[in-house]
XYZ file of C-alpha atoms in Angstrom:
75
model
C -8.934 -4.767 -12.164
C -5.552 -4.646 -10.432
C -3.330 -1.634 -9.942
C -0.362 -0.576 -7.809
C -1.293 0.871 -4.422
C 0.583 4.040 -5.378
C -2.051 4.774 -8.084
C -5.030 4.991 -5.699
C -6.436 8.451 -5.054
C -7.461 9.825 -1.667
C -10.627 8.073 -0.523
C -10.148 5.043 -2.773
C -9.767 1.590 -1.326
C -8.918 -1.863 -2.537
C -7.927 -5.344 -1.466
C -4.312 -6.500 -1.473
C -3.613 -9.139 -4.134
C 0.109 -9.435 -3.456
C 3.383 -7.851 -4.547
C 5.024 -7.227 -7.927
C 8.164 -8.867 -6.548
C 9.482 -9.900 -3.149
C 12.462 -8.512 -1.244
C 13.292 -7.305 2.268
C 10.745 -4.494 1.973
C 7.901 -6.880 1.154
C 8.771 -8.882 4.266
C 8.529 -5.676 6.309
C 5.233 -4.680 4.671
C 3.759 -8.081 5.527
C 4.858 -7.609 9.147
C 2.943 -4.312 9.126
C -0.234 -6.096 8.025
C -0.133 -5.658 4.259
C -1.059 -9.210 3.330
C -3.261 -10.781 0.688
C -6.962 -10.130 1.298
C -6.588 -7.066 3.544
C -8.506 -3.933 2.582
C -6.502 -0.721 2.355
C -7.884 2.814 2.041
C -5.897 5.920 1.101
C -6.496 8.552 3.779
C -4.280 11.324 2.429
C -1.271 12.029 0.248
C 1.387 14.627 1.041
C 1.414 17.649 -1.293
C 4.642 16.390 -2.849
C 3.034 12.961 -3.371
C 5.205 11.236 -0.797
C 4.387 9.760 1.732
C 0.934 8.210 1.419
C -1.156 7.700 4.570
C -3.206 4.509 4.589
C -5.887 2.918 6.752
C -5.119 -0.771 7.209
C -7.238 -2.858 9.572
C -8.147 0.167 11.672
C -4.719 1.750 12.025
C -2.943 4.471 10.054
C 0.287 3.711 8.212
C 2.451 6.138 6.271
C 4.303 4.636 3.346
C 6.721 5.943 0.759
C 5.330 6.010 -2.763
C 8.179 3.820 -4.042
C 7.182 1.126 -1.529
C 3.493 1.467 -2.444
C 4.366 0.835 -6.102
C 5.144 -2.829 -5.408
C 1.825 -3.551 -3.628
C -0.805 -4.827 -6.083
C -4.405 -3.859 -5.250
C -7.726 -5.055 -6.628
C -10.221 -2.218 -6.899
């Protein structure tokens, strides 16, 4: 089952399948390590829902929810 990264709840994890579409932001996300096959876990979400803090390959990354919506995750 695939879903946008933005839909994962705190504590959930999944493997990156790719992106809904590609643009300058997807290039930047790939530079930060969000590439196909990498496992991502949601560490916490701000009370307002934005940003989302993620664990990617042993480091923490905060990402805006709008950016997380284009990352497709396999649960």
